[in-house]
Coordinates of C-alpha atoms in Angstrom, one line a residue:
X4 CA 15.0 -13.3 38.6
X5 CA 16.5 -16.7 37.9
X6 CA 16.9 -18.0 34.4
X7 CA 14.9 -21.1 33.5
X8 CA 16.2 -23.3 30.7
X9 CA 14.2 -23.9 28.5
X10 CA 12.2 -20.7 28.9
X11 CA 9.0 -21.2 30.9
X12 CA 6.7 -20.2 28.0
X13 CA 8.2 -22.8 25.7
X14 CA 7.5 -25.7 28.0
X15 CA 4.3 -24.8 29.7
X16 CA 2.4 -27.2 27.4
X17 CA 4.3 -30.2 28.8
X18 CA 4.3 -29.1 32.5
X19 CA 2.0 -30.5 35.1
X20 CA 0.1 -27.9 37.2
X21 CA 2.6 -28.4 40.1
X22 CA 5.6 -28.0 37.7
X23 CA 4.1 -24.8 36.4
X24 CA 3.7 -23.4 40.0
X25 CA 7.2 -24.5 41.1
X26 CA 8.9 -23.1 37.9
X27 CA 7.2 -19.8 38.5
X28 CA 8.2 -19.7 42.1
X29 CA 11.8 -20.7 41.4
X30 CA 12.1 -17.9 38.8
X31 CA 10.5 -15.3 41.2
X32 CA 12.1 -16.2 44.5
X33 CA 15.7 -16.8 43.3
X34 CA 18.1 -14.1 42.0
X35 CA 19.5 -13.8 38.5
X36 CA 22.7 -15.6 39.3
X37 CA 20.8 -18.9 39.7
X38 CA 20.5 -21.2 36.7
X39 CA 17.5 -23.6 36.5
X40 CA 16.9 -26.5 34.2
X41 CA 13.6 -28.2 33.7
X42 CA 13.3 -31.7 32.3
X43 CA 16.6 -31.5 30.5
X44 CA 18.6 -34.7 29.8
X45 CA 21.7 -35.0 32.1
X46 CA 25.0 -36.7 31.3
X47 CA 25.7 -39.4 28.8
X48 CA 22.9 -41.6 30.1
X49 CA 20.5 -38.7 29.4
X50 CA 18.4 -39.0 32.6
X51 CA 15.8 -36.3 33.1
X52 CA 15.3 -34.9 36.6
X53 CA 12.4 -32.6 36.9
X54 CA 14.4 -29.5 38.1
X55 CA 18.1 -28.8 38.6
X56 CA 18.9 -25.7 40.6
X57 CA 22.4 -24.3 40.5
X58 CA 24.2 -21.4 42.2
X59 CA 28.0 -20.8 42.0
X60 CA 28.1 -20.1 45.8
X61 CA 25.5 -22.6 47.0
X62 CA 26.0 -25.7 44.8
X63 CA 23.6 -27.9 42.9
X64 CA 20.2 -29.2 43.9
X65 CA 18.0 -31.8 42.2
X66 CA 14.2 -31.5 42.8
X67 CA 11.6 -34.2 41.9
X68 CA 8.1 -32.9 41.9
X69 CA 4.8 -34.9 42.3
X70 CA 1.2 -33.7 41.8
X71 CA -0.1 -36.5 44.0
X72 CA -3.1 -35.6 46.2
X73 CA -3.4 -36.8 49.8
X74 CA -6.5 -39.0 49.2
X75 CA -4.7 -40.8 46.4
X76 CA -1.8 -42.1 48.5
X77 CA -2.9 -45.5 49.9
X78 CA 0.5 -46.6 51.2
X79 CA 4.0 -45.3 51.4
X80 CA 7.4 -46.6 52.5
X81 CA 11.0 -45.8 51.9
X82 CA 11.0 -47.5 48.5
X83 CA 7.5 -47.2 47.0
X84 CA 4.3 -45.2 47.1
X85 CA 1.0 -47.0 46.3
X86 CA -1.5 -44.6 44.5
X87 CA -5.2 -44.8 43.5
X88 CA -5.4 -43.7 39.9
X89 CA -7.9 -44.0 36.9
X90 CA -5.9 -47.2 36.1
X91 CA -6.5 -48.7 39.5
X92 CA -3.8 -49.2 42.2
X93 CA -0.3 -48.1 40.9
X94 CA 3.1 -48.5 42.6
X95 CA 5.5 -45.6 42.1
X96 CA 9.1 -45.3 43.2
X97 CA 9.6 -43.2 46.2
X98 CA 10.4 -39.7 44.7
X99 CA 13.2 -39.1 47.1
X100 CA 15.0 -42.2 45.7
X101 CA 14.5 -40.8 42.1
X102 CA 16.0 -37.5 43.1
X103 CA 18.8 -39.2 44.9
X104 CA 19.7 -41.3 41.9
X105 CA 19.9 -38.3 39.7
X106 CA 22.0 -36.3 42.1
X107 CA 24.4 -39.2 42.7
X108 CA 25.0 -39.6 39.0
X109 CA 25.6 -35.9 38.7
X110 CA 28.1 -36.0 41.6
X111 CA 29.9 -39.0 40.1
X112 CA 30.2 -37.4 36.7
X113 CA 31.5 -34.1 38.0
X114 CA 33.9 -35.7 40.5
X115 CA 35.8 -37.4 37.6
X116 CA 37.1 -34.0 36.5
X117 CA 40.3 -33.0 38.5
X118 CA 39.4 -29.3 37.9
X119 CA 36.2 -29.8 39.9
X120 CA 37.8 -31.6 42.9
X121 CA 39.5 -30.3 45.9
X122 CA 43.3 -30.5 45.3
X123 CA 45.7 -32.8 47.1
X124 CA 46.5 -31.5 50.6
X125 CA 43.0 -30.1 51.1
X126 CA 41.1 -31.7 54.0
X127 CA 38.5 -32.8 51.4
X128 CA 41.0 -33.7 48.7
X129 CA 39.4 -35.6 45.8
X130 CA 35.9 -34.5 46.8
X131 CA 33.7 -32.3 44.7
X132 CA 34.4 -28.6 45.2
X133 CA 30.8 -27.7 45.6
X134 CA 27.9 -29.1 47.7
X135 CA 25.1 -31.1 46.0
X136 CA 21.8 -32.3 47.3
X137 CA 18.3 -33.5 46.4
X138 CA 14.7 -33.1 47.5
X139 CA 11.1 -33.5 46.7
X140 CA 8.2 -31.1 46.0
X141 CA 4.6 -32.3 46.8
X142 CA 2.6 -29.7 44.9
X143 CA -0.8 -30.8 46.1
X144 CA 0.0 -31.8 49.7
X145 CA -0.1 -29.1 52.4
X146 CA 2.4 -29.2 55.3
X147 CA -0.4 -30.0 57.7
X148 CA -1.6 -32.9 55.5
X149 CA 2.0 -34.1 55.2
X150 CA 2.3 -34.2 59.0
X151 CA -1.1 -35.8 59.5
X152 CA -0.3 -38.6 57.1
X153 CA 3.0 -39.1 58.8
X154 CA 4.8 -38.9 55.5
X155 CA 7.8 -37.7 57.3
X156 CA 8.5 -41.3 58.2
X157 CA 9.3 -42.0 54.5
X158 CA 10.3 -38.5 53.3
X159 CA 12.4 -36.6 55.8
X160 CA 10.5 -33.3 56.4
X161 CA 13.5 -31.1 55.7
X162 CA 13.8 -32.7 52.2
X163 CA 10.3 -31.8 51.2
X164 CA 8.5 -28.6 49.9
X165 CA 4.8 -28.7 50.3
X166 CA 1.9 -27.0 48.5
X167 CA 1.5 -24.0 50.8
X168 CA 5.3 -23.4 50.7
X169 CA 5.3 -22.8 46.9
X170 CA 2.4 -20.2 46.9
X171 CA 3.1 -16.9 45.3
X172 CA 2.8 -15.3 48.8
X173 CA 5.7 -17.4 50.1
X174 CA 8.4 -15.3 51.7
X175 CA 11.6 -15.2 49.5
X176 CA 14.0 -15.7 52.4
X177 CA 12.0 -18.6 53.9
X178 CA 11.7 -20.2 50.5
X179 CA 15.4 -20.1 49.9
X180 CA 16.2 -21.3 53.4
X181 CA 14.0 -24.4 52.8
X182 CA 15.8 -25.2 49.6
X183 CA 19.3 -25.0 51.1
X184 CA 18.2 -26.9 54.2
X185 CA 18.0 -29.9 51.9
X186 CA 21.9 -30.0 51.8
X187 CA 23.4 -32.7 54.0
X188 CA 26.6 -30.6 54.3
X189 CA 27.2 -26.9 53.5
X190 CA 30.6 -25.4 52.9
X191 CA 31.7 -22.2 51.3
X192 CA 32.4 -22.3 47.5
X193 CA 32.8 -19.6 44.9
X194 CA 32.9 -21.2 41.5
X195 CA 34.7 -19.3 38.7
X196 CA 33.2 -18.9 35.2
X197 CA 35.5 -21.6 33.8
X198 CA 34.4 -24.0 36.5
X199 CA 30.8 -23.3 35.8
X200 CA 31.4 -24.0 32.1
X201 CA 33.1 -27.3 33.0
X202 CA 30.0 -28.3 35.1
X203 CA 27.7 -27.5 32.1
X204 CA 30.2 -29.4 29.8
X205 CA 29.8 -32.5 31.8
X206 CA 26.1 -32.3 32.5
X207 CA 25.0 -31.4 29.0
X208 CA 27.2 -33.1 26.3
X209 CA 25.0 -31.5 23.6
X210 CA 26.3 -28.1 24.6
X211 CA 29.9 -29.0 23.9
X212 CA 31.6 -26.8 21.3
X213 CA 34.5 -28.0 19.2
X214 CA 37.8 -26.1 19.5
X215 CA 40.4 -25.6 16.8
X216 CA 39.0 -26.8 13.6
X217 CA 35.4 -26.8 14.8
X218 CA 33.8 -24.5 12.4
X219 CA 30.7 -22.5 13.3
X220 CA 30.9 -23.6 16.9
X221 CA 29.1 -26.8 16.1
X222 CA 29.1 -29.4 18.7
X223 CA 31.7 -32.1 19.4
X224 CA 30.9 -35.7 18.7
X225 CA 30.0 -36.1 22.4
X226 CA 26.4 -35.5 21.3
X227 CA 26.0 -39.1 20.6
X228 CA 24.3 -41.5 23.0
X229 CA 27.5 -43.4 23.6
X230 CA 28.3 -44.2 27.3
X231 CA 32.0 -44.5 26.6
X232 CA 34.0 -42.2 28.9
X233 CA 35.1 -39.0 27.1
X234 CA 38.6 -37.6 27.6
X235 CA 38.3 -34.3 29.5
X236 CA 40.2 -31.5 27.7
X237 CA 42.2 -28.9 29.6
X238 CA 40.3 -26.1 27.8
X239 CA 36.6 -26.6 27.3
X240 CA 34.0 -24.5 25.5
X241 CA 30.2 -24.6 25.8
X242 CA 27.3 -22.6 24.6
X243 CA 26.6 -19.7 27.0
X244 CA 23.4 -19.7 29.1
X245 CA 21.6 -17.3 26.7
X246 CA 22.4 -19.5 23.7
X247 CA 21.5 -22.6 25.6
X248 CA 18.1 -21.2 26.7
X249 CA 17.3 -20.1 23.1
X250 CA 18.4 -23.4 21.6
X251 CA 16.4 -25.5 24.1
X252 CA 13.4 -23.2 23.8
X253 CA 12.9 -23.3 20.1
X254 CA 9.6 -25.0 19.4
X255 CA 7.7 -25.9 16.3
X256 CA 6.0 -23.3 14.1
X257 CA 7.7 -20.6 12.2
X258 CA 10.6 -18.9 14.0
X259 CA 13.2 -16.3 13.1
X260 CA 16.5 -15.5 14.8
X261 CA 18.2 -12.2 13.8
X262 CA 21.8 -12.5 14.9
X263 CA 25.0 -10.6 14.3
X264 CA 28.0 -12.3 12.9
X265 CA 29.6 -14.6 15.4
X266 CA 26.5 -14.7 17.7
X267 CA 26.2 -18.5 17.5
X268 CA 23.3 -18.7 14.9
X269 CA 24.8 -21.7 13.1
X270 CA 25.6 -23.4 16.4
X271 CA 21.9 -23.0 17.4
X272 CA 20.9 -24.4 14.0
X273 CA 23.1 -27.4 14.6
X274 CA 21.6 -28.0 18.0
X275 CA 18.1 -27.8 16.5
X276 CA 19.0 -30.2 13.6
X277 CA 20.4 -32.7 16.1
X278 CA 17.3 -32.5 18.3
X279 CA 14.8 -32.8 15.4
X280 CA 16.8 -35.7 13.9
X281 CA 16.1 -37.6 17.1
X282 CA 12.4 -36.8 17.3
X283 CA 11.0 -36.6 13.7
X284 CA 10.4 -39.4 11.3
X285 CA 10.4 -37.2 8.2
X286 CA 13.8 -35.9 6.9
X287 CA 15.0 -32.4 7.9
X288 CA 16.2 -30.0 5.3
X289 CA 19.0 -27.4 6.0
X290 CA 19.4 -24.8 3.3
X291 CA 21.9 -21.9 2.8
X292 CA 23.1 -19.9 -0.2
X293 CA 26.9 -20.4 0.1
X294 CA 28.2 -23.6 -1.4
X295 CA 31.2 -23.8 0.9
X296 CA 29.1 -23.3 4.0
X297 CA 26.6 -26.0 2.8
X298 CA 29.4 -28.4 2.1
X299 CA 31.0 -27.9 5.5
X300 CA 27.6 -28.2 7.3
X301 CA 26.9 -31.4 5.4
X302 CA 30.3 -32.8 6.3
X303 CA 29.7 -32.0 10.0
X304 CA 26.2 -33.6 10.0
X305 CA 27.7 -36.7 8.4
X306 CA 30.4 -36.9 11.1
X307 CA 27.6 -37.0 13.7
X308 CA 25.9 -39.8 11.9
X309 CA 22.9 -37.7 10.7
X310 CA 23.3 -37.8 6.9
X311 CA 20.3 -40.1 6.6
X312 CA 18.1 -37.7 8.6
X313 CA 19.5 -34.3 7.8
X314 CA 19.8 -33.2 4.2
X315 CA 22.1 -30.1 3.7
X316 CA 22.1 -28.2 0.4
X317 CA 22.8 -24.8 -1.0
X318 CA 19.5 -23.5 -2.3
X319 CA 20.1 -23.9 -6.0
X320 CA 21.5 -27.4 -5.6
X321 CA 18.4 -28.3 -3.8
X322 CA 16.3 -26.8 -6.6
X323 CA 18.2 -29.0 -9.1
X324 CA 17.7 -32.0 -6.9
X325 CA 13.9 -31.4 -6.9
X326 CA 13.8 -31.1 -10.7
X327 CA 15.8 -34.2 -11.3
X328 CA 14.0 -36.3 -8.7
X329 CA 10.5 -35.4 -10.1
X330 CA 11.5 -35.5 -13.8
X331 CA 11.0 -31.8 -14.5
X332 CA 13.0 -30.6 -17.4
X333 CA 16.1 -28.6 -16.4
X334 CA 16.4 -25.0 -17.7
X335 CA 19.0 -24.0 -20.4
X336 CA 22.5 -23.4 -19.1
X337 CA 22.3 -19.6 -19.6
X338 CA 19.2 -19.4 -17.4
X339 CA 20.4 -22.0 -14.8
X340 CA 19.9 -20.3 -11.4
X341 CA 16.8 -18.3 -11.9
X342 CA 15.3 -20.9 -14.3
X343 CA 15.7 -23.7 -11.8
X344 CA 13.9 -21.8 -9.1
X345 CA 11.0 -20.8 -11.4
X346 CA 10.6 -24.4 -12.6
X347 CA 10.5 -25.8 -9.1
X348 CA 7.9 -23.2 -8.1
X349 CA 5.9 -24.1 -11.2
X350 CA 6.3 -27.8 -10.5
X351 CA 5.0 -27.4 -7.0
X352 CA 2.0 -25.3 -8.3
X353 CA 1.1 -28.1 -10.8
X354 CA 1.5 -30.8 -8.2
X355 CA 4.3 -32.4 -10.1
X356 CA 6.7 -31.7 -7.1
X357 CA 5.0 -32.6 -3.9
X358 CA 4.6 -30.2 -1.0
X359 CA 5.2 -31.0 2.7
X360 CA 8.3 -33.2 2.1
X361 CA 10.2 -32.3 5.2
X362 CA 9.5 -32.6 9.0
X363 CA 11.4 -29.3 9.4
X364 CA 13.3 -26.8 7.3
X365 CA 16.2 -24.8 8.8
X366 CA 17.7 -21.9 6.8
X367 CA 21.1 -20.5 7.6
X368 CA 22.3 -17.1 6.3
X369 CA 18.7 -16.4 5.3
X370 CA 19.6 -12.8 4.4
X371 CA 20.9 -14.2 1.1
X372 CA 17.5 -15.6 0.1
X373 CA 15.1 -13.8 -2.2
X374 CA 11.6 -13.2 -0.9
X375 CA 10.1 -15.6 -3.6
X376 CA 12.3 -18.4 -2.3
X377 CA 10.6 -18.3 1.1
X378 CA 7.2 -18.6 -0.6
X379 CA 8.5 -21.8 -2.1
X380 CA 10.2 -23.1 1.1
X381 CA 7.2 -22.7 3.4
X382 CA 5.3 -25.2 1.2
X383 CA 7.9 -27.9 1.9
X384 CA 7.2 -28.0 5.6
X385 CA 5.0 -30.7 7.0
X386 CA 1.9 -28.9 8.4
X387 CA 1.8 -31.4 11.3
X388 CA 5.0 -29.9 12.7
X389 CA 5.0 -26.5 10.8
X390 CA 8.6 -26.3 11.9
X391 CA 10.6 -23.6 10.1
X392 CA 13.6 -21.8 11.5
X393 CA 15.3 -18.9 9.7
X394 CA 18.6 -17.4 10.8
X395 CA 19.2 -13.9 9.5
X396 CA 21.8 -11.0 9.6
X397 CA 21.3 -8.3 7.0
X398 CA 24.7 -6.8 7.7
X399 CA 26.2 -10.0 6.0
X400 CA 24.1 -9.7 2.9
X401 CA 27.0 -9.9 0.4
X402 CA 25.4 -11.3 -2.8
X403 CA 24.3 -8.1 -4.4
X404 CA 20.8 -8.0 -2.8
X405 CA 21.2 -4.7 -0.9
X406 CA 18.8 -2.9 -3.3
X407 CA 16.0 -5.5 -3.1
X408 CA 12.6 -4.1 -2.0
X409 CA 11.7 -4.3 1.7
X410 CA 9.4 -7.2 2.5
X411 CA 7.6 -8.5 5.6
X412 CA 7.8 -12.1 6.6
X413 CA 4.0 -12.4 6.6
X414 CA 4.0 -11.4 2.9
X415 CA 6.2 -14.4 2.0
X416 CA 4.2 -16.9 4.1
X417 CA 6.5 -16.9 7.2
X418 CA 4.2 -16.6 10.1
X419 CA 6.7 -15.7 12.9
X420 CA 5.0 -12.8 14.6
X421 CA 5.8 -13.1 18.3
X422 CA 8.4 -15.8 17.7
X423 CA 11.4 -13.6 16.7
X424 CA 14.6 -13.4 18.6
X425 CA 17.5 -11.0 18.3
X426 CA 21.1 -12.0 19.2
X427 CA 23.4 -9.0 19.6
X428 CA 26.5 -10.3 21.2
X429 CA 29.4 -11.4 19.0
X430 CA 31.3 -14.3 20.6
X431 CA 33.5 -15.2 17.6
X432 CA 35.8 -12.2 17.4
X433 CA 38.1 -10.6 19.9
X434 CA 37.0 -7.1 21.0
X435 CA 39.9 -5.7 19.0
X436 CA 39.0 -7.4 15.7
X437 CA 35.3 -6.6 16.1
X438 CA 36.0 -2.9 17.0
X439 CA 38.2 -2.4 13.9
X440 CA 35.7 -4.2 11.6
X441 CA 32.8 -2.1 13.1
X442 CA 34.6 1.2 12.6
X443 CA 35.5 0.3 9.0
X444 CA 31.9 -0.6 8.1
X445 CA 30.2 1.8 10.5
X446 CA 27.7 3.1 7.9
X447 CA 26.5 -0.4 7.2
X448 CA 25.5 -1.0 10.8
X449 CA 23.0 1.8 11.4
X450 CA 20.4 0.0 13.3
X451 CA 16.8 0.1 12.0
X452 CA 13.8 -0.1 14.3
X453 CA 11.7 -2.5 12.3
X454 CA 8.7 -4.1 13.8
X455 CA 8.5 -7.8 14.7
X456 CA 7.6 -8.7 11.1
X457 CA 10.4 -6.8 9.4
X458 CA 14.1 -7.3 8.8
X459 CA 16.2 -5.3 11.3
X460 CA 19.9 -4.4 10.7
X461 CA 21.6 -5.1 14.1
X462 CA 24.8 -3.6 15.4
X463 CA 27.0 -6.3 17.1
X464 CA 28.1 -6.0 20.7
X465 CA 31.3 -7.5 21.9
X466 CA 31.4 -10.4 24.3
X467 CA 34.6 -8.8 25.7
X468 CA 37.1 -11.4 24.7
X469 CA 40.5 -9.7 24.2
X470 CA 43.4 -10.3 21.8
X471 CA 45.8 -8.6 19.5
X472 CA 45.0 -5.5 17.4
X473 CA 44.5 -6.3 13.7
X474 CA 47.7 -5.7 11.7
X475 CA 47.9 -3.7 8.5
X476 CA 51.0 -4.5 6.4
X477 CA 52.1 -2.4 3.4
X478 CA 54.5 -3.8 0.9
X479 CA 56.4 -2.2 -2.0
X480 CA 54.8 -4.0 -5.0
X481 CA 51.6 -6.1 -5.6
X482 CA 53.8 -9.2 -6.1
X483 CA 55.4 -8.7 -2.7
X484 CA 52.1 -9.6 -1.0
X485 CA 52.8 -13.3 -1.7
X486 CA 56.1 -13.1 0.3
X487 CA 54.4 -11.3 3.1
X488 CA 51.6 -14.0 3.3
X489 CA 54.2 -16.8 3.3
X490 CA 56.2 -15.1 6.1
X491 CA 53.1 -14.7 8.2
X492 CA 52.0 -18.3 7.7
X493 CA 55.5 -19.7 8.5
X494 CA 55.9 -17.5 11.6
X495 CA 52.5 -18.5 12.9
X496 CA 53.1 -22.2 12.3
X497 CA 56.5 -21.9 14.0
X498 CA 54.7 -20.6 17.1
X499 CA 52.5 -23.8 17.2
X500 CA 49.5 -22.8 15.1
X501 CA 48.2 -25.6 12.9
X502 CA 47.9 -24.8 9.2
X503 CA 44.3 -25.8 9.3
X504 CA 43.6 -23.0 11.8
X505 CA 44.8 -20.4 9.2
X506 CA 43.0 -19.0 6.2
X507 CA 43.8 -16.5 3.4
X508 CA 40.7 -14.7 2.2
X509 CA 40.8 -12.8 -1.1
X510 CA 38.5 -10.9 -3.4
X511 CA 39.1 -12.6 -6.8
X512 CA 39.5 -16.4 -7.5
X513 CA 42.6 -15.7 -9.7
X514 CA 44.4 -14.4 -6.6
X515 CA 43.7 -17.7 -4.8
X516 CA 45.1 -19.7 -7.8
X517 CA 48.3 -17.7 -7.8
X518 CA 48.6 -18.0 -4.0
X519 CA 48.0 -21.8 -4.2
X520 CA 50.9 -22.2 -6.6
X521 CA 53.2 -19.9 -4.5
X522 CA 52.4 -21.8 -1.3
X523 CA 53.0 -25.1 -3.0
X524 CA 56.5 -23.9 -4.1
X525 CA 57.2 -22.7 -0.6
X526 CA 56.3 -26.1 0.9
X527 CA 53.2 -24.9 2.8
X528 CA 50.2 -27.2 2.4
X529 CA 47.1 -25.4 1.2
X530 CA 43.6 -26.1 0.0
X531 CA 41.8 -23.9 -2.5
X532 CA 38.1 -23.5 -2.5
X533 CA 37.7 -23.2 -6.3
X534 CA 34.5 -23.4 -8.3
X535 CA 34.5 -27.2 -8.3
X536 CA 36.3 -28.1 -5.0
X537 CA 34.4 -26.3 -2.3
X538 CA 33.0 -29.5 -0.8
X539 CA 36.5 -30.8 -0.4
X540 CA 38.0 -27.8 1.3
X541 CA 38.0 -29.4 4.8
X542 CA 38.7 -33.0 3.7
X543 CA 42.5 -32.7 3.9
X544 CA 43.4 -32.2 7.5
X545 CA 46.3 -29.8 8.2
X546 CA 46.2 -27.3 5.2
X547 CA 45.8 -23.5 5.0
X548 CA 42.4 -22.7 3.6
X549 CA 42.3 -20.4 0.5
X550 CA 38.9 -18.9 0.1
X551 CA 37.2 -16.0 -1.7
X552 CA 35.4 -13.4 0.3
X553 CA 32.0 -14.7 -0.9
X554 CA 32.9 -18.3 0.0
X555 CA 34.2 -17.3 3.5
X556 CA 30.8 -16.4 4.8
X557 CA 29.7 -18.6 7.6
X558 CA 33.3 -19.9 8.3
X559 CA 35.7 -19.0 11.0
X560 CA 39.5 -19.5 11.6
X561 CA 41.8 -18.5 14.5
X562 CA 44.0 -16.6 12.0
X563 CA 42.9 -14.8 8.9
X564 CA 45.1 -13.0 6.3
X565 CA 43.4 -10.7 3.8
X566 CA 45.6 -9.5 1.0
X567 CA 44.8 -7.1 -1.9
X568 CA 43.4 -4.3 0.2
X569 CA 44.9 -1.7 -2.1
X570 CA 42.8 -3.0 -5.0
X571 CA 39.5 -2.5 -3.1
X572 CA 36.8 -1.5 -3.7
X573 CA 36.9 -3.5 -6.9
X574 CA 36.5 -1.1 -9.9
X575 CA 33.0 -0.9 -11.2
X576 CA 31.5 -2.4 -8.0
X577 CA 29.3 -0.7 -5.5
X578 CA 31.4 0.6 -2.6
X579 CA 28.9 -0.3 0.1
X580 CA 28.6 -3.9 -1.3
X581 CA 32.4 -4.2 -1.4
X582 CA 32.6 -2.9 2.2
X583 CA 30.1 -5.6 3.3
X584 CA 32.3 -8.2 1.7
X585 CA 35.4 -7.0 3.5
X586 CA 33.5 -6.7 6.8
X587 CA 32.4 -10.3 6.5
X588 CA 36.0 -11.5 5.6
X589 CA 37.4 -9.6 8.6
X590 CA 34.9 -11.1 11.0
X591 CA 36.0 -14.6 10.1
X592 CA 39.1 -14.2 12.3
X593 CA 38.6 -15.4 15.9
X594 CA 42.1 -14.5 17.3
X595 CA 44.5 -12.8 14.8
X596 CA 43.7 -10.7 11.7
X597 CA 46.4 -9.5 9.2
X598 CA 45.5 -7.2 6.3
X599 CA 48.0 -6.6 3.5
X600 CA 48.2 -3.9 0.7
X601 CA 50.7 -2.5 -1.7
X602 CA 49.1 0.9 -2.4
X603 CA 46.7 3.1 -0.6
X604 CA 43.0 2.9 -1.4
X605 CA 39.8 4.1 0.2
X606 CA 39.5 0.8 2.1
X607 CA 43.2 0.7 3.3
X608 CA 42.9 4.3 4.5
X609 CA 39.7 3.5 6.4
X610 CA 41.2 0.3 7.9
X611 CA 44.3 2.3 9.1
X612 CA 42.1 5.0 10.6
X613 CA 40.0 2.3 12.3
X614 CA 43.1 0.6 13.8
X615 CA 44.5 3.9 15.0
X616 CA 41.1 4.8 16.6
X617 CA 41.0 1.4 18.4
X618 CA 44.6 1.7 19.6
X619 CA 43.9 5.2 20.9
X620 CA 40.8 4.1 22.7
X621 CA 42.7 1.2 24.3
X622 CA 45.6 3.5 25.3
X623 CA 43.2 5.9 27.0
X624 CA 41.5 3.1 28.8
X625 CA 44.8 1.7 30.0
X626 CA 45.9 5.3 31.2
X627 CA 42.6 5.7 33.1
X628 CA 43.1 2.3 34.7
X629 CA 46.6 3.3 35.9
X630 CA 45.3 6.5 37.4
X631 CA 42.7 4.5 39.3
X632 CA 45.3 2.1 40.6
X633 CA 47.6 5.0 41.7

């Protein structure tokens, strides 16, 4: 079954009857290696063909569909159709010209990319490596009526699908043959996954993902409406088809996405915020718990020119903003956090703080929110849109809330039954990093079978990206860890890694302060996310980021160093909570992970065991592969 993007259910309300029938037929009659897009903006000009059909061995086909009935067509020629409507006689562009214009633009855009052209020396050098075509679907005109009206004079017969050819009873093989008969030329092609990604990168700028310093997989600035040509990078990255389908299919009402670390939750939130900013008049509120994450999200929204439409706060800062804006007395310092929340809730109840202030509310890292906070937040959403999106992963609950009572979404006012999605695949980490982290924190990831209204704990699945095994380094004394960190940073930088792509994540802030001083003496530029400077962490360009485990949540870096393993779990702290912290810190690394300790601890022993297990498993796999080859 082919994959329709957005999902068919999410766009039925805006489809015509003919579009509904065609979308169902395309899904049913085409295999699962086809990709289909319905009414999705294409390219920098954001044109919207009705359907785009893509297959890596067939090519790309644009279909324009019309629900015109035979008795409404008064005149037709190669440029225009004259139709009888409720508004009188109306002239419409010949749908084949519409489809052709869309297809030509797609061809021109793709042909600019050298990686998508036949190479020099090929008999089609400089031409697109895949066929492309266009056609028309007349959803209410039978083939007999088409022939009787002599519409073939203005719409070549082989470029048209008629009503009786998109019935459910249509033969699969015949249906596919009619689609591919629309191609003016057919030649063999077998597009690779990187080439498919490049095609999607060009067609859908909003799916482009930043490389290097692009935290959270948020989109590159190509999401703007600028028509200025964009430099094509050698290495490109886009949302995968599952993420794209989910991002495009999110509608209004209350919705929840349960996703493992690295599954692209924040990327989907970014896509949703950009989409809503373009379509809603009221402001959009983005909330999270982590100050560093909120500051980085706010900065990225600002870089995309969305600061006036998308407001980003950590939850307690937003509460303070509400109290100050509506002249509600702030709580005493000793009762700052809990007191602010209680006073905002009371202010809303009294009508002093207005409800329904935001066109939409999006919550990242929702597992850090207390149930009562949701009861407050749902009152902030405009009932006309009722747009609330919550992103959740209970395995990353690191703020001491593991013992809070179970709750259902319905009990806190979140009406998301039937609108909950689970993302299991981790795209951030290599298989080696994820495997070691999973083995270390195995007891945290026992999956619960909660119903649609509960909070499941989901075990991540690897996307299969490979890399180096995490490294566990032991030094003689605690002070020697600083030297080991400096050596790792210098070696990595000498091999071409930017400092801004490296982070050191530690358990206690005082460790970061000592490290910051040591790096300064060593001539290595660094930026410390201290209590007052989290918002400035990413302002200075090429600097190593120094972050506590709590502040690291939601961030990602190609290289991560975690010292102090011999001092974990922290004395007096719950071992399970400390393990969650370390698990979150480990899964910030996208390519290389280095862990350092000066003495053995429960955690260092478990990490060593996890690394040995993964190495053994990989060795067995390699041995089995050699036997197969021999």
